[in-house]
């Protein structure tokens, strides 16, 4: 039997269907399986027909991969031996094994079954094969894609003629769910087309008429209704999702899914391919979805669809990509291996079905590649009752089986009766057990994989010992308990004891799990750690910087970012002169108090030593009253601002941010509330179901005056996904900040550097900030944030550099002044991270602002900062004097400070009297009036920002 030769073996998954979780087809909902692959080189031929979208399939004519020779007997023998010996396979060997048939297949299946059995023993359920009892809720059959094998998707006209709406109504959704609950189902599988409103005006009109901004808003609302009124657990397959979409949907669904299908890019890009004309089926797009699911800690279902025209090598590549994503994020809870079945009235109706031996070989190879801990399933309604063949090949799950609803993607293939499936499973020596839509392993992991709002629903249905399903019928439960203010918990005296006692440990207890796979991360970081070679003449670049920095080319800017010795001295002089011309000699500062209201966070930022699990010894949460108390204390010593940020606490209601702002304004009406990083804003929006614009509008009404431009790190996802795990992408940070500016909410801007970044990343960051400022004018300042390595997980894991050098700090400060000119005129240095001498040096390199007194500073202190947790007004004046400049107080927006505030701050020296003295002088202890903290190391910023 010949195989298709790899032709442009894509590196990214094709955009496939919404990965459901079981017997159903791809997860994007709208799709059924596709055409054969891997078998003799056949073609998608025949006259064009009207496809499932109701349009002529004019491009579904010929699509073929050149035939490739069958593997030799020696190649098969070697590959089988490596599989038996448990040696890691490469793509070539996997492609050989995918062609195993007859005795070779029996050999391959036997070794795969041993791997599966070892995994079941390790999971504590030896001899158990699972399934999920579910109902299928086809929320809409409209889609913007045009897959050539799909019968699920239709067109508005056909829906109208059949008497159906563009979407299932809420009553229809709940009727299906209620009947399922009566039959003991526990999963509500939502399957639907990708973004139908982008293609069909009828879909958009329906959503608008019902009050929904988009399809995902309707999905979210229906998931909540199902949880509250039936108790079924939603599993969502809405197709391609963005990082922000995952934040919106995670609180309402214990699991989600989307089939990878294939990484063969040619099947998407070339006319005649099964995915041609389907924007959501591009492999790179689908791989990005899998990664965003992992970053968001969403238990995710994915899989491959075999037989749609891919070669064996491409099929193997798809499995290796699934392994790569799983290794990096540990979030793929199950992998579906699904066989193509041709359907009438589709462009691929003439394609042969994927043979069952071919399916068995794919399952066995998947098991060897993905390993014993993977959960691998095959839909039981697509295998002609050949259950023993698939069990023998290494599956451990049958996916979702419904006693009520058909497989709407494969309606011609009914589900087997569960009793029959149990009997057939027993014939192979296994017990059939029901599980929930979220696998036991993820239930046991708990936070951050399961949103606290869903815990009551999952616990009501899960056996507390095994995590499998209990024999109960679900009943509706409230999705969200009434929002309540925070209750103070944990080490709330950190503002004192961290200075005298230090941290309990240098890392959180889940260090080895929460951040992803360190070895995979190390491999990803390696290429970016090599600095670029710079050929541009530095003297020419310096001349241009002095003449007109706005005309610096990228090459010239990079040359200056690499400057050393006399060139660096010249660069800082030019920047300092520009600073004098733009803002004068005054060194500004603000009397402010930092209030980090909780350090409980599960975002998994790899640079952050502030974030703690709620059970960690150093974890704490302040009550609303305690936050207000701190604001009042700050006002009494002359503050004009409180800066409030916290971890992404899993129990934090999205409205709690509003409560915090209101509490401060009620207690101290004149205080400027500078609060909530873009990461916190996205979290609040996702938890309330509001858009970012709506959430910011509500926050402004509650008392929010401006936002810190933290959570930026480096605005380049190449660096960002190494430095962080679940943080918002660069594009989302930009969206939040620009939206805030449009609403009249000003923000600072920041850059944290000196970790896994390079000067080219700094340049890109500066260019991005300058563009935003040109568009919105909303930035008040730019703040340089040198990376503090000491307790940073990414440094402790041996991946990051130990912070920036003095050369780096001078170059970054000078180039910030030059590259942000004339758009951002206030450039701030961080005494928290650089100390007195370091901050004074930055004032000689282009900076004009020292930031704030802080009064207490938890984030960098938890990281081990050696430069203290506050500075008095006298301390900040002394730093300015060290740079030979006068000091001047300012407001958040760089306005004049009222005389009453100046008098109050002068009388108290701008710091809280109840803070205990620190131990020892410490580095950068200022003039002795308070400052050092006994030489404790410094930390990176909080999971929600810097």
XYZ file of C-alpha atoms in Angstrom, residues 8-694:
687
model
C 4.918 20.979 2.582
C 4.434 19.150 5.880
C 2.845 22.022 7.742
C 4.123 23.030 11.083
C 0.867 24.253 12.526
C -2.412 22.581 12.947
C -5.060 23.090 10.476
C -7.946 24.851 11.706
C -10.250 21.999 12.422
C -13.597 21.470 13.903
C -14.406 22.325 17.387
C -12.883 19.539 19.243
C -15.611 17.864 20.989
C -14.872 15.293 23.296
C -16.098 12.076 22.145
C -17.963 10.291 19.613
C -18.564 13.472 17.930
C -16.545 14.963 15.251
C -14.171 17.752 15.395
C -14.557 20.196 18.008
C -15.363 23.246 16.086
C -18.668 21.883 15.734
C -19.394 22.485 12.241
C -17.406 19.776 10.882
C -17.594 16.210 10.234
C -14.605 14.182 9.347
C -12.924 14.513 6.079
C -11.234 12.679 3.344
C -8.907 9.751 3.503
C -5.231 10.206 3.956
C -2.286 8.087 4.063
C -3.783 5.424 1.867
C -2.960 4.940 -1.807
C -2.718 8.301 -3.448
C -6.296 9.013 -4.252
C -7.856 12.299 -5.237
C -10.837 14.383 -4.359
C -12.404 14.124 -7.763
C -15.756 14.234 -9.456
C -18.084 16.961 -10.541
C -18.416 19.927 -8.239
C -21.419 19.569 -6.004
C -23.258 21.906 -3.690
C -21.397 21.643 -0.441
C -22.847 21.727 3.059
C -22.726 25.485 2.944
C -25.125 25.503 0.023
C -22.580 26.780 -2.445
C -20.977 25.088 -5.441
C -17.821 23.336 -4.382
C -16.039 24.635 -7.425
C -12.597 24.262 -5.913
C -13.165 20.736 -4.629
C -11.925 19.116 -7.803
C -8.526 17.522 -7.500
C -6.295 17.383 -4.478
C -3.580 14.819 -4.404
C -0.300 14.045 -2.711
C 2.331 12.194 -4.707
C 2.580 8.510 -3.786
C 5.456 7.433 -1.585
C 6.956 3.946 -1.345
C 5.833 1.604 1.403
C 8.378 1.168 4.160
C 10.795 -1.704 3.781
C 10.497 -4.761 5.995
C 13.704 -3.718 7.773
C 12.384 -0.214 8.449
C 9.169 -1.629 9.893
C 11.085 -4.156 11.974
C 13.373 -1.470 13.436
C 10.487 0.860 14.208
C 8.469 -1.884 15.882
C 11.449 -2.840 18.040
C 11.937 0.754 19.140
C 8.262 0.924 20.045
C 8.481 -2.318 22.033
C 11.591 -1.073 23.819
C 9.925 2.193 24.767
C 12.431 4.298 22.829
C 11.256 7.741 21.738
C 10.138 7.721 18.115
C 10.922 10.365 15.526
C 8.558 11.501 12.771
C 10.044 9.133 10.225
C 9.635 6.104 12.458
C 6.125 7.167 13.414
C 5.235 7.471 9.711
C 6.485 3.932 9.167
C 4.432 2.579 12.075
C 1.307 4.355 10.852
C 1.427 1.918 7.926
C 1.557 -1.207 10.091
C -1.034 -3.809 9.088
C -1.665 -7.456 9.868
C 0.942 -9.005 12.181
C 2.905 -5.755 12.276
C -0.193 -3.962 13.544
C -0.729 -6.627 16.195
C 2.864 -6.126 17.385
C 2.458 -2.345 17.439
C -0.890 -2.502 19.230
C 0.462 -4.823 21.898
C 3.261 -2.431 22.853
C 0.862 0.523 22.753
C -1.582 -1.297 25.021
C 1.190 -1.895 27.549
C 1.927 1.827 27.590
C -1.792 2.573 28.084
C -2.108 0.035 30.894
C 0.852 1.522 32.750
C -0.790 4.930 32.525
C -4.076 3.635 33.917
C -2.269 2.041 36.844
C -0.465 5.314 37.547
C -3.789 7.176 37.378
C -5.321 4.813 39.933
C -7.888 3.262 37.581
C -6.273 0.117 36.228
C -8.476 -1.794 33.810
C -10.955 1.076 33.422
C -12.068 2.631 30.169
C -14.135 5.772 30.537
C -16.852 7.628 28.674
C -18.955 10.744 29.241
C -22.760 10.558 29.220
C -23.778 13.688 27.385
C -26.276 15.597 25.330
C -25.340 17.292 22.098
C -26.485 20.947 21.842
C -25.989 22.209 18.261
C -26.272 25.872 19.157
C -26.028 27.000 15.539
C -25.340 25.243 12.264
C -24.103 28.405 10.592
C -20.373 28.878 10.100
C -17.985 31.126 8.246
C -15.888 28.154 7.074
C -16.490 25.896 4.065
C -15.051 22.473 4.841
C -15.558 20.106 1.929
C -16.611 17.122 4.026
C -19.043 18.780 6.409
C -22.779 18.126 6.600
C -23.297 19.799 9.959
C -23.067 23.302 8.539
C -25.936 24.742 6.527
C -27.167 28.109 5.248
C -29.829 30.522 6.566
C -32.269 29.740 3.755
C -32.322 26.043 4.544
C -32.840 26.750 8.237
C -35.779 29.031 7.479
C -37.371 26.511 5.098
C -37.101 23.842 7.780
C -38.740 26.141 10.301
C -35.614 26.653 12.419
C -34.036 29.825 13.776
C -30.461 30.895 13.087
C -29.567 29.680 16.614
C -31.294 27.370 19.041
C -33.448 29.467 21.330
C -32.807 29.433 25.094
C -35.941 27.308 25.535
C -34.663 24.774 22.975
C -31.254 24.648 24.659
C -32.770 24.091 28.085
C -35.240 21.498 26.838
C -32.371 19.368 25.509
C -30.403 19.820 28.721
C -33.330 19.029 31.014
C -34.162 15.837 29.151
C -30.523 14.845 29.341
C -30.411 15.462 33.077
C -33.480 13.240 33.507
C -31.589 10.454 31.713
C -28.531 10.839 33.927
C -26.386 12.807 31.451
C -23.804 15.073 33.028
C -22.239 16.820 30.037
C -23.782 19.415 27.736
C -21.676 19.450 24.590
C -22.092 22.806 22.865
C -21.062 22.528 19.240
C -21.448 25.232 16.632
C -19.924 26.940 13.650
C -17.033 29.381 13.779
C -18.106 33.035 14.096
C -21.149 32.762 11.818
C -21.942 36.464 12.229
C -18.788 37.290 10.266
C -20.270 35.627 7.175
C -24.038 35.645 7.559
C -25.978 38.893 8.154
C -28.895 36.759 9.379
C -26.767 35.447 12.248
C -25.655 38.926 13.192
C -29.229 40.218 13.092
C -30.449 37.364 15.316
C -27.753 38.054 17.912
C -28.448 41.790 17.920
C -32.180 41.210 18.270
C -31.575 38.948 21.275
C -29.133 41.382 22.899
C -25.827 39.593 22.336
C -22.655 41.201 20.994
C -21.438 38.041 19.321
C -21.866 34.273 19.212
C -19.543 33.708 22.167
C -21.648 36.001 24.350
C -24.622 33.750 23.574
C -22.556 30.622 24.253
C -21.557 32.036 27.634
C -25.112 32.973 28.557
C -26.481 29.541 27.607
C -23.716 27.759 29.508
C -24.707 29.662 32.642
C -28.390 28.826 32.109
C -27.563 25.126 31.719
C -25.457 25.145 34.900
C -28.086 26.930 36.938
C -31.206 25.221 35.653
C -30.036 21.660 34.953
C -26.659 21.086 36.615
C -25.142 19.656 33.425
C -21.502 20.628 32.909
C -20.916 22.538 29.658
C -18.164 21.426 27.314
C -17.677 24.170 24.753
C -16.606 23.636 21.140
C -17.083 27.061 19.555
C -14.109 26.754 17.215
C -11.156 29.089 17.135
C -10.837 31.158 20.319
C -8.489 33.959 21.280
C -6.730 34.271 24.644
C -9.361 36.809 25.662
C -12.147 34.450 24.582
C -10.761 31.797 26.913
C -10.908 34.270 29.797
C -14.576 34.967 28.974
C -15.587 31.319 28.773
C -13.435 29.638 31.410
C -15.691 30.684 34.332
C -18.701 28.948 32.722
C -17.246 25.673 31.423
C -15.007 23.091 33.130
C -13.547 22.082 29.752
C -13.389 23.167 26.142
C -12.134 21.721 22.898
C -11.143 22.098 19.280
C -9.776 19.471 16.950
C -6.349 20.106 15.518
C -7.246 17.706 12.677
C -3.980 18.061 10.760
C -0.893 20.211 10.470
C -0.782 19.729 6.687
C -0.909 23.358 5.608
C -1.334 22.431 1.936
C -4.753 20.910 2.705
C -5.815 24.408 3.728
C -3.841 26.605 1.335
C -4.192 24.785 -1.985
C -7.358 24.817 -4.117
C -9.098 21.458 -3.880
C -7.930 20.882 -0.323
C -10.586 19.865 2.202
C -10.049 23.062 4.203
C -9.506 25.468 1.321
C -11.578 28.617 1.848
C -11.910 28.052 5.603
C -10.057 30.770 7.538
C -10.381 28.924 10.826
C -8.711 25.764 9.528
C -5.219 27.201 9.047
C -2.874 24.927 11.027
C -0.913 27.779 12.604
C -4.140 29.352 13.844
C -5.301 26.128 15.441
C -1.975 25.516 17.132
C -2.148 28.998 18.595
C -5.558 28.133 20.057
C -4.133 25.029 21.733
C -1.321 27.098 23.223
C -3.679 29.826 24.445
C -5.820 27.149 26.097
C -2.728 25.896 27.922
C -1.690 29.388 28.920
C -5.188 29.968 30.271
C -5.208 26.695 32.263
C -8.222 25.342 30.418
C -8.623 21.522 30.357
C -8.727 21.043 26.616
C -9.763 18.370 24.158
C -8.098 18.102 20.775
C -7.223 15.442 18.258
C -6.505 14.451 14.687
C -8.804 13.559 11.806
C -7.273 10.873 9.627
C -8.075 10.243 6.006
C -8.650 13.744 4.615
C -5.695 13.725 2.239
C -2.722 14.039 4.545
C 0.415 11.927 4.178
C 1.642 9.598 6.898
C 4.439 12.027 7.677
C 1.938 14.847 8.044
C -0.207 12.672 10.261
C 2.789 11.934 12.460
C 3.687 15.615 12.551
C 0.214 16.422 13.865
C 0.686 14.022 16.756
C 4.108 15.457 17.574
C 2.619 18.958 17.636
C -0.013 17.799 20.106
C 2.760 16.331 22.228
C 4.721 19.591 22.060
C 1.775 21.643 23.286
C 0.949 19.151 26.011
C 4.544 19.053 27.172
C 4.706 22.842 27.399
C 1.386 23.492 29.158
C 0.041 20.166 30.496
C -3.441 21.231 29.455
C -4.520 18.692 26.812
C -6.868 16.471 28.773
C -7.674 14.092 25.928
C -6.759 13.404 22.317
C -9.354 12.149 19.837
C -8.161 9.964 16.983
C -11.008 10.147 14.495
C -11.473 8.445 11.171
C -12.914 10.154 8.098
C -16.269 8.915 6.905
C -17.462 10.184 3.526
C -20.921 11.741 3.407
C -23.355 12.248 0.555
C -23.968 15.763 -0.752
C -20.460 16.941 0.089
C -17.547 17.714 -2.187
C -15.638 14.774 -0.697
C -18.434 12.253 -1.024
C -16.341 10.140 -3.384
C -13.407 9.761 -1.017
C -12.958 6.342 0.561
C -13.408 6.022 4.301
C -10.352 5.655 6.478
C -9.922 1.917 7.028
C -10.295 0.610 10.559
C -6.815 -0.936 10.568
C -5.511 2.487 9.579
C -7.390 3.956 12.535
C -5.981 1.318 14.874
C -2.439 2.058 13.709
C -3.000 5.784 14.249
C -4.267 5.140 17.786
C -1.288 2.929 18.604
C 1.216 5.452 17.258
C -0.561 8.246 19.125
C -0.220 6.233 22.316
C 3.514 5.751 21.790
C 4.094 9.412 20.968
C 1.866 10.891 23.667
C 2.793 8.432 26.391
C 1.046 6.647 29.261
C -0.464 9.745 30.871
C -2.360 10.782 27.742
C -6.057 10.071 27.526
C -6.775 8.820 23.999
C -10.247 8.192 22.597
C -11.948 7.117 19.404
C -15.641 7.789 18.634
C -17.469 4.462 19.041
C -20.168 5.263 16.476
C -17.620 5.533 13.655
C -15.931 2.142 14.007
C -18.491 -0.431 12.848
C -18.573 -2.098 16.280
C -14.865 -3.025 16.031
C -14.448 -2.088 19.668
C -11.872 -4.737 20.523
C -9.565 -3.532 17.750
C -9.452 -0.016 19.184
C -9.131 -1.112 22.797
C -6.274 -3.338 21.771
C -4.582 -0.400 20.034
C -4.407 1.676 23.200
C -7.492 3.832 23.733
C -8.652 4.422 27.295
C -11.793 6.444 26.614
C -14.821 6.313 24.305
C -15.585 10.006 24.499
C -19.088 11.341 24.806
C -22.004 8.970 24.271
C -25.558 10.245 24.319
C -28.680 8.305 25.272
C -30.757 11.180 23.907
C -29.319 13.229 21.055
C -27.740 12.055 17.799
C -24.240 12.858 16.719
C -25.213 15.941 14.734
C -21.912 15.887 12.877
C -22.353 12.228 11.894
C -26.150 11.877 12.037
C -26.092 8.714 9.945
C -24.067 6.954 12.648
C -26.094 6.425 15.850
C -24.444 6.068 19.225
C -24.153 2.542 20.599
C -26.331 1.821 23.614
C -24.278 2.339 26.752
C -25.104 -1.164 27.997
C -23.847 -2.591 24.708
C -20.685 -0.503 24.891
C -20.089 -1.699 28.452
C -20.546 -5.333 27.403
C -18.170 -5.005 24.463
C -15.628 -3.233 26.647
C -15.877 -6.038 29.205
C -15.205 -8.620 26.475
C -11.779 -6.991 26.108
C -11.161 -7.240 29.839
C -11.984 -3.670 30.825
C -14.620 -2.035 32.990
C -16.577 0.870 31.507
C -16.872 3.813 33.934
C -18.537 7.159 33.499
C -16.450 10.312 33.854
C -17.287 13.987 33.713
C -16.460 16.381 30.917
C -13.422 17.454 32.954
C -11.063 14.543 33.593
C -10.283 13.345 37.136
C -6.679 14.529 36.906
C -7.806 18.109 36.381
C -10.392 17.923 39.143
C -7.639 16.790 41.478
C -5.340 19.597 40.347
C -8.013 22.119 41.277
C -6.932 25.728 40.909
C -6.110 27.140 38.483
C -7.570 24.485 36.186
C -11.091 24.745 37.553
C -12.698 28.108 38.184
C -14.041 28.371 41.759
C -17.486 29.248 40.443
C -17.701 25.800 38.885
C -16.441 23.859 41.891
C -19.917 23.312 43.424
C -21.249 21.988 40.114
C -18.320 19.628 39.592
C -18.249 18.429 43.202
C -21.957 17.625 43.028
C -21.254 15.114 40.252
C -17.722 13.856 40.967
C -16.787 10.968 43.210
C -14.494 12.546 45.833
C -12.163 9.531 45.805
C -11.742 8.849 42.088
C -12.853 12.044 40.388
C -15.064 9.934 38.094
C -18.807 10.515 37.808
C -21.157 9.631 40.627
C -24.370 7.752 39.858
C -26.652 10.733 40.318
C -28.867 12.869 38.152
C -27.630 16.480 38.059
C -29.682 19.324 39.433
C -29.253 23.021 38.861
C -27.060 25.059 41.178
C -26.383 28.804 41.328
C -23.469 29.629 39.058
C -22.273 32.601 41.063
C -22.679 33.142 44.766
C -23.541 36.727 45.758
C -20.480 38.957 45.456
C -19.042 39.763 48.836
C -16.120 41.884 49.900
C -12.821 40.242 50.662
C -12.247 38.820 54.097
C -8.764 39.410 55.405
C -6.734 36.204 55.412
C -3.139 35.113 55.652
C -0.049 37.100 56.472
C -1.646 40.541 56.324
C 1.160 42.074 58.396
C 3.625 41.546 55.556
C 4.222 45.284 55.369
C 5.990 44.883 58.702
C 7.155 41.307 59.104
C 8.617 40.852 55.636
C 11.154 43.527 56.572
C 12.065 41.906 59.869
C 11.527 38.198 59.264
C 11.850 37.841 55.514
C 10.040 35.374 53.303
C 9.184 31.887 54.429
C 10.690 30.349 51.265
C 12.231 31.518 48.008
C 9.573 29.835 45.876
C 5.974 28.676 46.025
C 5.145 25.058 46.760
C 3.913 24.260 43.246
C 7.079 25.584 41.582
C 7.527 22.476 39.423
C 3.964 22.432 38.053
C 2.407 25.877 37.865
C 4.796 27.372 35.331
C 4.680 24.643 32.683
C 7.544 22.403 31.602
C 10.866 24.074 32.399
C 12.880 21.943 29.979
C 10.556 22.735 27.075
C 10.762 26.392 28.056
C 14.558 26.259 28.113
C 14.583 24.947 24.555
C 12.184 27.668 23.428
C 14.241 30.405 25.059
C 17.620 29.359 23.684
C 17.438 30.922 20.184
C 16.380 34.320 21.475
C 19.258 34.521 23.949
C 21.838 35.158 21.215
C 22.282 38.923 20.670
C 21.947 40.224 17.136
C 25.122 41.344 15.372
C 25.171 45.093 14.857
C 26.965 46.546 11.837
C 25.574 50.116 11.850
C 28.129 52.826 12.598
C 27.580 54.116 16.136
C 29.076 57.533 15.385
C 26.550 58.139 12.617
C 23.740 57.023 14.917
C 24.936 59.354 17.686
C 25.026 62.263 15.255
C 21.443 61.553 14.202
C 20.318 61.221 17.826
C 21.804 64.609 18.655
C 20.354 66.248 15.551
C 16.837 64.741 15.532
C 16.099 61.507 17.437
C 12.717 61.139 15.705
C 14.595 60.238 12.515
C 16.631 57.396 14.017
C 16.287 54.281 11.873
C 15.805 50.902 13.502
C 19.382 49.989 12.599
C 20.723 53.171 14.183
C 18.563 52.701 17.277
C 19.809 49.133 17.686
C 23.399 50.306 17.379
C 22.820 52.788 20.192
C 21.076 50.196 22.366
C 24.299 48.171 22.079
C 26.567 51.184 22.787
C 29.413 50.799 25.269
C 32.276 52.859 26.681
C 32.694 56.395 25.288
C 29.782 55.843 22.885
C 27.494 55.046 25.808
C 28.710 58.132 27.670
C 27.959 60.250 24.616
C 24.506 58.644 24.288
C 23.524 59.439 27.873
C 24.752 63.021 27.492
C 22.581 63.476 24.404
C 19.580 62.012 26.233
C 20.178 64.197 29.274
C 20.378 67.321 27.129
C 17.121 66.374 25.407
C 15.527 65.877 28.824
C 16.620 69.352 29.890
C 15.236 70.886 26.717
C 11.897 69.102 27.060
C 11.036 69.197 30.779
C 13.727 71.229 32.502
C 15.839 70.269 35.504
C 13.155 69.541 38.104
C 13.136 65.956 39.329
C 9.505 65.151 40.032
C 8.120 62.683 42.540
C 4.726 61.783 44.005
C 3.660 61.058 47.566
C 1.790 57.825 47.089
C 1.048 54.544 48.806
C 1.185 51.137 47.168
C -1.611 48.811 48.264
C -1.208 45.258 46.970
C -4.513 43.933 48.247
C -3.794 40.232 47.651
C -0.847 38.148 46.522
C -2.907 35.025 45.827
C -2.509 34.373 42.109
C -2.491 31.430 39.713
C -1.569 33.206 36.483
C 1.826 31.493 36.483
C 4.077 34.390 35.447
C 7.555 32.934 35.449
C 9.250 36.173 36.531
C 7.028 36.720 39.565
C 7.917 35.890 43.149
C 5.002 37.884 44.556
C 2.252 35.428 43.590
C 1.329 32.750 46.110
C -1.173 29.921 46.320
C -3.870 30.578 48.891
C -2.380 27.806 51.099
C 1.200 29.137 50.991
C 2.695 30.491 54.199
C 3.215 33.962 52.712
C -0.247 34.245 51.127
C -2.458 37.120 52.186
C -5.614 39.004 51.225
C -6.763 42.339 52.619
C -10.397 43.139 53.326
C -12.118 46.073 51.664
C -12.000 47.954 54.991
C -8.269 47.297 55.328
C -7.698 48.737 51.865
C -9.686 51.831 52.797
C -7.791 52.099 56.110
C -4.490 52.119 54.239
C -5.734 54.823 51.886
C -6.806 56.969 54.845
C -3.436 56.475 56.555
C -1.713 57.572 53.363
C -3.868 60.705 53.107
C -2.969 61.606 56.686
C 0.730 61.730 55.797
C 0.301 63.775 52.649
C -0.393 61.286 49.849
C -2.203 62.406 46.716
C -2.478 58.918 45.191
C -2.915 55.260 46.057
C -1.615 52.707 43.573
C -3.544 49.455 43.954
C -2.799 46.148 42.253
C -3.216 42.536 43.286
C -2.827 38.967 42.181
C -5.441 37.263 40.034
C -7.208 35.677 42.998
C -9.468 32.797 41.879
C -12.250 33.816 44.274
C -12.140 37.485 43.382
C -15.479 38.597 41.908
C -15.113 40.816 38.867
C -17.048 43.507 40.735
C -14.617 43.511 43.686
C -12.396 45.947 41.808
C -15.303 48.388 41.716
C -15.867 47.850 45.442
C -12.221 48.636 46.191
C -12.305 51.885 44.212
C -15.597 52.946 45.823
C -14.300 52.177 49.302
C -11.233 54.376 48.827
C -13.236 57.242 47.341
C -15.814 57.029 50.115
C -13.151 57.108 52.822
C -10.861 59.672 51.142
C -12.774 61.582 48.431
C -9.741 63.613 47.370
C -7.440 60.632 46.775
C -6.476 59.803 43.196
C -7.155 56.102 42.563
C -4.432 54.731 40.282
C -5.297 51.060 40.088
C -5.671 47.754 38.283
C -3.254 46.548 35.650
C -4.476 45.519 32.180
C -4.302 41.897 33.357
C -6.632 42.681 36.249
C -8.941 44.574 33.911
C -9.239 41.581 31.578
C -9.849 39.343 34.590
C -12.582 41.650 35.872
C -14.214 41.855 32.454
C -14.187 38.080 31.968
C -15.654 37.452 35.416
C -18.459 39.959 34.999
C -19.226 39.076 31.391
C -18.652 42.700 30.377
C -16.583 43.906 27.476
C -13.330 45.666 28.324
C -14.909 49.000 27.414
C -17.981 48.331 29.560
